[in-house]
PDB file of C-alpha atoms in Angstrom:
ATOM      1  CA  UNK A   1       1.081 -10.465 -18.204  1.00 56.00           C
ATOM      2  CA  UNK A   2      -1.654 -10.781 -15.576  1.00 69.00           C
ATOM      3  CA  UNK A   3      -3.758  -7.698 -14.962  1.00 89.00           C
ATOM      4  CA  UNK A   4      -5.151  -6.396 -11.719  1.00 94.00           C
ATOM      5  CA  UNK A   5      -7.483  -8.853 -10.028  1.00 95.00           C
ATOM      6  CA  UNK A   6      -9.885  -8.299  -7.141  1.00 97.00           C
ATOM      7  CA  UNK A   7     -11.826 -10.592  -4.871  1.00 96.00           C
ATOM      8  CA  UNK A   8     -14.565 -11.194  -4.151  1.00 97.00           C
ATOM      9  CA  UNK A   9     -16.637  -9.973  -7.091  1.00 96.00           C
ATOM     10  CA  UNK A  10     -19.723  -9.311  -5.021  1.00 96.00           C
ATOM     11  CA  UNK A  11     -20.319  -9.140  -1.307  1.00 96.00           C
ATOM     12  CA  UNK A  12     -23.352  -8.550   0.900  1.00 98.00           C
ATOM     13  CA  UNK A  13     -22.831  -7.449   4.495  1.00 98.00           C
ATOM     14  CA  UNK A  14     -24.977  -6.191   7.325  1.00 98.00           C
ATOM     15  CA  UNK A  15     -24.609  -2.754   8.871  1.00 98.00           C
ATOM     16  CA  UNK A  16     -22.041  -2.807  11.682  1.00 98.00           C
ATOM     17  CA  UNK A  17     -20.075  -5.724  10.267  1.00 98.00           C
ATOM     18  CA  UNK A  18     -16.499  -5.644   9.015  1.00 98.00           C
ATOM     19  CA  UNK A  19     -15.310  -6.491   5.500  1.00 98.00           C
ATOM     20  CA  UNK A  20     -11.975  -7.222   3.808  1.00 98.00           C
ATOM     21  CA  UNK A  21     -11.478  -6.742   0.084  1.00 98.00           C
ATOM     22  CA  UNK A  22      -8.443  -8.043  -1.754  1.00 98.00           C
ATOM     23  CA  UNK A  23      -6.412  -6.889  -4.722  1.00 97.00           C
ATOM     24  CA  UNK A  24      -3.558  -8.464  -6.635  1.00 96.00           C
ATOM     25  CA  UNK A  25      -1.527  -5.913  -8.497  1.00 92.00           C
ATOM     26  CA  UNK A  26      -0.251  -6.243 -12.026  1.00 89.00           C
ATOM     27  CA  UNK A  27       3.155  -7.858 -12.361  1.00 87.00           C
ATOM     28  CA  UNK A  28       5.960  -5.340 -11.840  1.00 86.00           C
ATOM     29  CA  UNK A  29       3.759  -2.776 -10.092  1.00 91.00           C
ATOM     30  CA  UNK A  30       4.724  -1.610  -6.588  1.00 91.00           C
ATOM     31  CA  UNK A  31       1.916   0.877  -5.933  1.00 93.00           C
ATOM     32  CA  UNK A  32      -1.722   0.143  -5.177  1.00 95.00           C
ATOM     33  CA  UNK A  33      -4.533   2.676  -4.897  1.00 96.00           C
ATOM     34  CA  UNK A  34      -8.098   2.100  -3.715  1.00 97.00           C
ATOM     35  CA  UNK A  35     -11.165   4.006  -4.883  1.00 97.00           C
ATOM     36  CA  UNK A  36     -14.822   3.971  -3.892  1.00 98.00           C
ATOM     37  CA  UNK A  37     -17.395   4.435  -6.635  1.00 96.00           C
ATOM     38  CA  UNK A  38     -20.938   5.039  -5.455  1.00 95.00           C
ATOM     39  CA  UNK A  39     -23.754   4.395  -7.914  1.00 92.00           C
ATOM     40  CA  UNK A  40     -23.885   7.101 -10.582  1.00 90.00           C
ATOM     41  CA  UNK A  41     -20.715   8.794  -9.353  1.00 93.00           C
ATOM     42  CA  UNK A  42     -17.087   8.947 -10.333  1.00 95.00           C
ATOM     43  CA  UNK A  43     -14.533   7.039  -8.266  1.00 96.00           C
ATOM     44  CA  UNK A  44     -13.239   8.699  -5.104  1.00 97.00           C
ATOM     45  CA  UNK A  45      -9.703   8.149  -3.846  1.00 97.00           C
ATOM     46  CA  UNK A  46      -9.501   6.275  -0.527  1.00 98.00           C
ATOM     47  CA  UNK A  47      -5.750   5.733  -0.122  1.00 96.00           C
ATOM     48  CA  UNK A  48      -2.584   4.574  -1.817  1.00 95.00           C
ATOM     49  CA  UNK A  49       0.150   2.171  -0.757  1.00 94.00           C
ATOM     50  CA  UNK A  50       3.712   2.273  -2.027  1.00 92.00           C
ATOM     51  CA  UNK A  51       6.112  -0.482  -0.996  1.00 90.00           C
ATOM     52  CA  UNK A  52       3.936  -1.432   1.990  1.00 91.00           C
ATOM     53  CA  UNK A  53       3.563   2.107   3.349  1.00 93.00           C
ATOM     54  CA  UNK A  54       0.506   4.350   3.114  1.00 93.00           C
ATOM     55  CA  UNK A  55       1.353   7.071   0.634  1.00 91.00           C
ATOM     56  CA  UNK A  56      -1.623   9.392   0.654  1.00 92.00           C
ATOM     57  CA  UNK A  57      -5.187   9.263   1.885  1.00 95.00           C
ATOM     58  CA  UNK A  58      -8.428  10.770   0.732  1.00 94.00           C
ATOM     59  CA  UNK A  59     -11.296  12.095   2.800  1.00 95.00           C
ATOM     60  CA  UNK A  60     -12.349   8.795   4.365  1.00 97.00           C
ATOM     61  CA  UNK A  61     -12.721   8.006   8.081  1.00 97.00           C
ATOM     62  CA  UNK A  62     -10.218   5.812   9.960  1.00 97.00           C
ATOM     63  CA  UNK A  63     -12.562   2.828   9.822  1.00 98.00           C
ATOM     64  CA  UNK A  64     -11.268   2.490   6.247  1.00 98.00           C
ATOM     65  CA  UNK A  65      -7.822   0.936   6.535  1.00 97.00           C
ATOM     66  CA  UNK A  66      -5.476  -0.972   4.319  1.00 96.00           C
ATOM     67  CA  UNK A  67      -2.419  -3.108   3.987  1.00 96.00           C
ATOM     68  CA  UNK A  68       0.082  -3.842   1.286  1.00 95.00           C
ATOM     69  CA  UNK A  69       2.072  -7.051   1.377  1.00 94.00           C
ATOM     70  CA  UNK A  70       5.666  -7.762   0.239  1.00 92.00           C
ATOM     71  CA  UNK A  71       4.356  -9.141  -3.042  1.00 90.00           C
ATOM     72  CA  UNK A  72       2.527  -5.789  -3.490  1.00 91.00           C
ATOM     73  CA  UNK A  73      -0.929  -7.267  -3.216  1.00 94.00           C
ATOM     74  CA  UNK A  74      -3.248  -5.285  -0.986  1.00 96.00           C
ATOM     75  CA  UNK A  75      -6.273  -5.399   1.303  1.00 98.00           C
ATOM     76  CA  UNK A  76      -8.912  -2.826   2.068  1.00 98.00           C
ATOM     77  CA  UNK A  77     -10.638  -3.225   5.417  1.00 98.00           C
ATOM     78  CA  UNK A  78     -13.792  -1.420   6.408  1.00 98.00           C
ATOM     79  CA  UNK A  79     -15.047  -1.623   9.992  1.00 97.00           C
ATOM     80  CA  UNK A  80     -18.490  -0.776  11.358  1.00 98.00           C
ATOM     81  CA  UNK A  81     -20.109  -0.839   7.947  1.00 98.00           C
ATOM     82  CA  UNK A  82     -22.715   1.798   7.155  1.00 98.00           C
ATOM     83  CA  UNK A  83     -25.388   1.756   4.477  1.00 98.00           C
ATOM     84  CA  UNK A  84     -23.530   4.509   2.591  1.00 97.00           C
ATOM     85  CA  UNK A  85     -20.529   2.196   2.224  1.00 98.00           C
ATOM     86  CA  UNK A  86     -22.464   0.332  -0.459  1.00 98.00           C
ATOM     87  CA  UNK A  87     -20.434   0.923  -3.602  1.00 97.00           C
ATOM     88  CA  UNK A  88     -18.067  -0.527  -6.172  1.00 96.00           C
ATOM     89  CA  UNK A  89     -14.571  -0.660  -4.714  1.00 97.00           C
ATOM     90  CA  UNK A  90     -11.833  -0.353  -7.297  1.00 97.00           C
ATOM     91  CA  UNK A  91      -8.196  -1.204  -6.915  1.00 96.00           C
ATOM     92  CA  UNK A  92      -5.565   0.212  -9.251  1.00 95.00           C
ATOM     93  CA  UNK A  93      -1.917  -0.692  -9.512  1.00 94.00           C
ATOM     94  CA  UNK A  94       0.961   1.211 -11.052  1.00 91.00           C
ATOM     95  CA  UNK A  95       4.721   1.250 -11.324  1.00 88.00           C
ATOM     96  CA  UNK A  96       4.802   5.040 -11.180  1.00 75.00           C
ATOM     97  CA  UNK A  97       2.383   7.687  -9.928  1.00 68.00           C
ATOM     98  CA  UNK A  98       1.042   8.543 -13.336  1.00 76.00           C
ATOM     99  CA  UNK A  99      -0.559   5.591 -15.043  1.00 85.00           C
ATOM    100  CA  UNK A 100      -2.903   3.443 -12.981  1.00 91.00           C
ATOM    101  CA  UNK A 101      -4.408   0.182 -14.160  1.00 92.00           C
ATOM    102  CA  UNK A 102      -7.740  -0.720 -12.633  1.00 94.00           C
ATOM    103  CA  UNK A 103      -9.184  -4.048 -11.629  1.00 95.00           C
ATOM    104  CA  UNK A 104     -12.804  -5.074 -12.243  1.00 94.00           C
ATOM    105  CA  UNK A 105     -13.897  -4.020  -8.767  1.00 96.00           C
ATOM    106  CA  UNK A 106     -15.762  -5.534  -5.837  1.00 97.00           C
ATOM    107  CA  UNK A 107     -19.442  -4.671  -5.504  1.00 96.00           C
ATOM    108  CA  UNK A 108     -20.251  -4.259  -1.790  1.00 98.00           C
ATOM    109  CA  UNK A 109     -23.847  -4.083  -0.645  1.00 98.00           C
ATOM    110  CA  UNK A 110     -24.573  -3.155   2.965  1.00 98.00           C
ATOM    111  CA  UNK A 111     -28.062  -3.973   4.247  1.00 97.00           C
TER     112      UNK A 111
ATOM    113  CA  UNK B   1      -9.847  23.219  -4.763  1.00 77.00           C
ATOM    114  CA  UNK B   2      -8.965  20.486  -7.215  1.00 87.00           C
ATOM    115  CA  UNK B   3     -11.926  19.266  -9.226  1.00 93.00           C
ATOM    116  CA  UNK B   4     -13.092  17.866 -12.526  1.00 96.00           C
ATOM    117  CA  UNK B   5     -16.356  18.811 -14.196  1.00 97.00           C
ATOM    118  CA  UNK B   6     -18.024  16.816 -16.930  1.00 98.00           C
ATOM    119  CA  UNK B   7     -20.980  19.016 -17.900  1.00 97.00           C
ATOM    120  CA  UNK B   8     -22.867  16.350 -19.836  1.00 96.00           C
ATOM    121  CA  UNK B   9     -24.346  13.552 -17.752  1.00 96.00           C
ATOM    122  CA  UNK B  10     -25.774  11.687 -20.741  1.00 97.00           C
ATOM    123  CA  UNK B  11     -25.134  11.989 -24.482  1.00 97.00           C
ATOM    124  CA  UNK B  12     -26.766  10.089 -27.318  1.00 97.00           C
ATOM    125  CA  UNK B  13     -25.170   9.961 -30.755  1.00 97.00           C
ATOM    126  CA  UNK B  14     -25.958   8.025 -33.900  1.00 97.00           C
ATOM    127  CA  UNK B  15     -23.585   5.306 -34.996  1.00 97.00           C
ATOM    128  CA  UNK B  16     -21.071   6.780 -37.422  1.00 97.00           C
ATOM    129  CA  UNK B  17     -21.494  10.298 -36.090  1.00 98.00           C
ATOM    130  CA  UNK B  18     -18.696  12.249 -34.442  1.00 97.00           C
ATOM    131  CA  UNK B  19     -18.400  12.557 -30.682  1.00 97.00           C
ATOM    132  CA  UNK B  20     -17.032  15.140 -28.284  1.00 98.00           C
ATOM    133  CA  UNK B  21     -17.167  14.691 -24.508  1.00 98.00           C
ATOM    134  CA  UNK B  22     -16.346  17.734 -22.445  1.00 98.00           C
ATOM    135  CA  UNK B  23     -14.058  17.931 -19.431  1.00 98.00           C
ATOM    136  CA  UNK B  24     -13.011  20.967 -17.422  1.00 97.00           C
ATOM    137  CA  UNK B  25     -10.596  20.813 -14.526  1.00 95.00           C
ATOM    138  CA  UNK B  26      -9.337  22.898 -11.666  1.00 92.00           C
ATOM    139  CA  UNK B  27      -5.857  21.957 -10.527  1.00 87.00           C
ATOM    140  CA  UNK B  28      -3.136  24.055  -8.956  1.00 78.00           C
ATOM    141  CA  UNK B  29      -0.099  22.558 -10.634  1.00 76.00           C
ATOM    142  CA  UNK B  30       0.625  21.248 -14.120  1.00 77.00           C
ATOM    143  CA  UNK B  31      -2.150  18.752 -14.638  1.00 82.00           C
ATOM    144  CA  UNK B  32      -1.750  15.128 -15.544  1.00 92.00           C
ATOM    145  CA  UNK B  33      -4.975  14.341 -17.377  1.00 95.00           C
ATOM    146  CA  UNK B  34      -6.660  11.082 -18.208  1.00 96.00           C
ATOM    147  CA  UNK B  35      -9.737   9.673 -19.880  1.00 97.00           C
ATOM    148  CA  UNK B  36     -11.083   6.309 -18.732  1.00 97.00           C
ATOM    149  CA  UNK B  37     -13.975   4.228 -20.043  1.00 97.00           C
ATOM    150  CA  UNK B  38     -16.152   1.942 -17.940  1.00 96.00           C
ATOM    151  CA  UNK B  39     -18.545  -0.658 -19.310  1.00 91.00           C
ATOM    152  CA  UNK B  40     -21.468  -1.699 -17.069  1.00 84.00           C
ATOM    153  CA  UNK B  41     -20.282  -3.573 -13.986  1.00 77.00           C
ATOM    154  CA  UNK B  42     -16.664  -3.340 -15.061  1.00 82.00           C
ATOM    155  CA  UNK B  43     -13.517  -1.575 -13.949  1.00 87.00           C
ATOM    156  CA  UNK B  44     -11.931   1.374 -15.688  1.00 94.00           C
ATOM    157  CA  UNK B  45      -9.893   1.145 -18.863  1.00 94.00           C
ATOM    158  CA  UNK B  46      -7.421   3.892 -19.707  1.00 94.00           C
ATOM    159  CA  UNK B  47      -8.174   5.467 -23.090  1.00 96.00           C
ATOM    160  CA  UNK B  48      -5.459   8.102 -23.155  1.00 95.00           C
ATOM    161  CA  UNK B  49      -3.366  10.419 -21.032  1.00 94.00           C
ATOM    162  CA  UNK B  50      -1.678  13.803 -21.219  1.00 94.00           C
ATOM    163  CA  UNK B  51       1.431  14.663 -19.261  1.00 90.00           C
ATOM    164  CA  UNK B  52       3.239  17.235 -21.399  1.00 87.00           C
ATOM    165  CA  UNK B  53       4.234  18.044 -24.958  1.00 88.00           C
ATOM    166  CA  UNK B  54       1.858  17.865 -27.911  1.00 90.00           C
ATOM    167  CA  UNK B  55      -1.542  19.012 -26.716  1.00 92.00           C
ATOM    168  CA  UNK B  56      -3.373  16.623 -29.036  1.00 96.00           C
ATOM    169  CA  UNK B  57      -3.018  13.089 -27.753  1.00 96.00           C
ATOM    170  CA  UNK B  58      -4.055   9.872 -29.398  1.00 97.00           C
ATOM    171  CA  UNK B  59      -5.466   6.954 -27.485  1.00 97.00           C
ATOM    172  CA  UNK B  60      -6.864   3.516 -28.004  1.00 96.00           C
ATOM    173  CA  UNK B  61     -10.034   2.648 -29.926  1.00 95.00           C
ATOM    174  CA  UNK B  62      -9.657   5.690 -32.208  1.00 97.00           C
ATOM    175  CA  UNK B  63     -10.100   8.292 -29.461  1.00 98.00           C
ATOM    176  CA  UNK B  64      -8.154  11.514 -29.157  1.00 98.00           C
ATOM    177  CA  UNK B  65      -8.189  14.404 -26.711  1.00 98.00           C
ATOM    178  CA  UNK B  66      -6.978  17.974 -26.827  1.00 97.00           C
ATOM    179  CA  UNK B  67      -5.506  19.798 -23.848  1.00 95.00           C
ATOM    180  CA  UNK B  68      -6.288  23.525 -23.786  1.00 94.00           C
ATOM    181  CA  UNK B  69      -4.590  25.192 -20.858  1.00 91.00           C
ATOM    182  CA  UNK B  70      -6.289  28.565 -21.444  1.00 92.00           C
ATOM    183  CA  UNK B  71      -9.709  26.919 -21.140  1.00 94.00           C
ATOM    184  CA  UNK B  72      -8.715  24.348 -18.480  1.00 93.00           C
ATOM    185  CA  UNK B  73     -10.231  21.731 -20.732  1.00 96.00           C
ATOM    186  CA  UNK B  74      -9.366  18.257 -21.939  1.00 97.00           C
ATOM    187  CA  UNK B  75     -12.147  17.206 -24.307  1.00 98.00           C
ATOM    188  CA  UNK B  76     -12.374  13.706 -25.731  1.00 98.00           C
ATOM    189  CA  UNK B  77     -13.226  13.205 -29.393  1.00 98.00           C
ATOM    190  CA  UNK B  78     -13.872  10.421 -31.857  1.00 98.00           C
ATOM    191  CA  UNK B  79     -14.617  11.031 -35.537  1.00 97.00           C
ATOM    192  CA  UNK B  80     -16.967   8.074 -36.015  1.00 97.00           C
ATOM    193  CA  UNK B  81     -18.718   6.324 -33.134  1.00 98.00           C
ATOM    194  CA  UNK B  82     -19.335   2.579 -33.109  1.00 97.00           C
ATOM    195  CA  UNK B  83     -22.128   0.845 -31.190  1.00 96.00           C
ATOM    196  CA  UNK B  84     -19.497  -0.776 -28.976  1.00 95.00           C
ATOM    197  CA  UNK B  85     -18.444   2.674 -27.714  1.00 97.00           C
ATOM    198  CA  UNK B  86     -21.585   2.867 -25.570  1.00 97.00           C
ATOM    199  CA  UNK B  87     -20.273   3.114 -21.998  1.00 97.00           C
ATOM    200  CA  UNK B  88     -19.513   5.562 -19.185  1.00 97.00           C
ATOM    201  CA  UNK B  89     -16.587   7.911 -19.735  1.00 98.00           C
ATOM    202  CA  UNK B  90     -14.605   9.515 -16.943  1.00 98.00           C
ATOM    203  CA  UNK B  91     -12.151  12.377 -17.084  1.00 98.00           C
ATOM    204  CA  UNK B  92      -9.561  12.459 -14.305  1.00 96.00           C
ATOM    205  CA  UNK B  93      -6.738  14.710 -13.160  1.00 94.00           C
ATOM    206  CA  UNK B  94      -3.951  14.082 -10.735  1.00 90.00           C
ATOM    207  CA  UNK B  95      -0.581  12.663  -9.849  1.00 81.00           C
ATOM    208  CA  UNK B  96      -0.903   9.519  -7.740  1.00 81.00           C
ATOM    209  CA  UNK B  97      -4.269  10.455  -6.305  1.00 89.00           C
ATOM    210  CA  UNK B  98      -6.717  10.744  -9.199  1.00 93.00           C
ATOM    211  CA  UNK B  99      -9.671  13.124  -9.037  1.00 95.00           C
ATOM    212  CA  UNK B 100     -12.502  12.000 -11.270  1.00 97.00           C
ATOM    213  CA  UNK B 101     -15.412  13.778 -12.839  1.00 97.00           C
ATOM    214  CA  UNK B 102     -18.938  12.493 -12.403  1.00 97.00           C
ATOM    215  CA  UNK B 103     -18.859  10.753 -15.752  1.00 97.00           C
ATOM    216  CA  UNK B 104     -20.712  11.021 -19.046  1.00 98.00           C
ATOM    217  CA  UNK B 105     -22.883   8.149 -20.146  1.00 97.00           C
ATOM    218  CA  UNK B 106     -22.736   7.606 -23.891  1.00 98.00           C
ATOM    219  CA  UNK B 107     -25.573   5.910 -25.729  1.00 97.00           C
ATOM    220  CA  UNK B 108     -25.240   5.006 -29.413  1.00 97.00           C
ATOM    221  CA  UNK B 109     -28.334   4.677 -31.580  1.00 96.00           C
ATOM    222  CA  UNK B 110     -28.306   2.629 -34.771  1.00 91.00           C
TER     223      UNK B 110
END
């Protein structure tokens, strides 16, 4: 059974640019959640997708957007990058709302 | 407001000693509670979870946690710590959307 995978592992972008992060969910999982983890902090919920529809959103501006595809993989897009967007972005997949399995994360650095 | 508090930012224990990491939560409904562990530069691994039933739950790697509704707590324990347990530990509450605490960094001295 393949776990949750994320790409790329690391990414460096310039302020104002746009970035797309990718996540492949664990086999059999139809729900994907995205979290932002700033250095020294706990993860913060960005949004969740269930069967290709957004199913809940945290306190993040609209420049954070996402997609879920028919195979349940997902993308997180961030427009107009700001320095404070530098963080570890974690994707988690699940087959129910309760138990989420996390990927290794994408480390985004905005300069 | 829904929140999770982990009062201890950093704990150091000797290898072989017992461990207790504290977690207090504020949540309006019946809480679903989790403990995750994160090694440096890695994602989160689920240690254990509580949904209902027996308030003492067993997890992986010899960890256990006890849910105390009267104290709004879900403390993580291990009777004998190994050097490989050094990591960051996160308590979380929620259903779908997880709310995490700030984490407790565990160091293990030989």
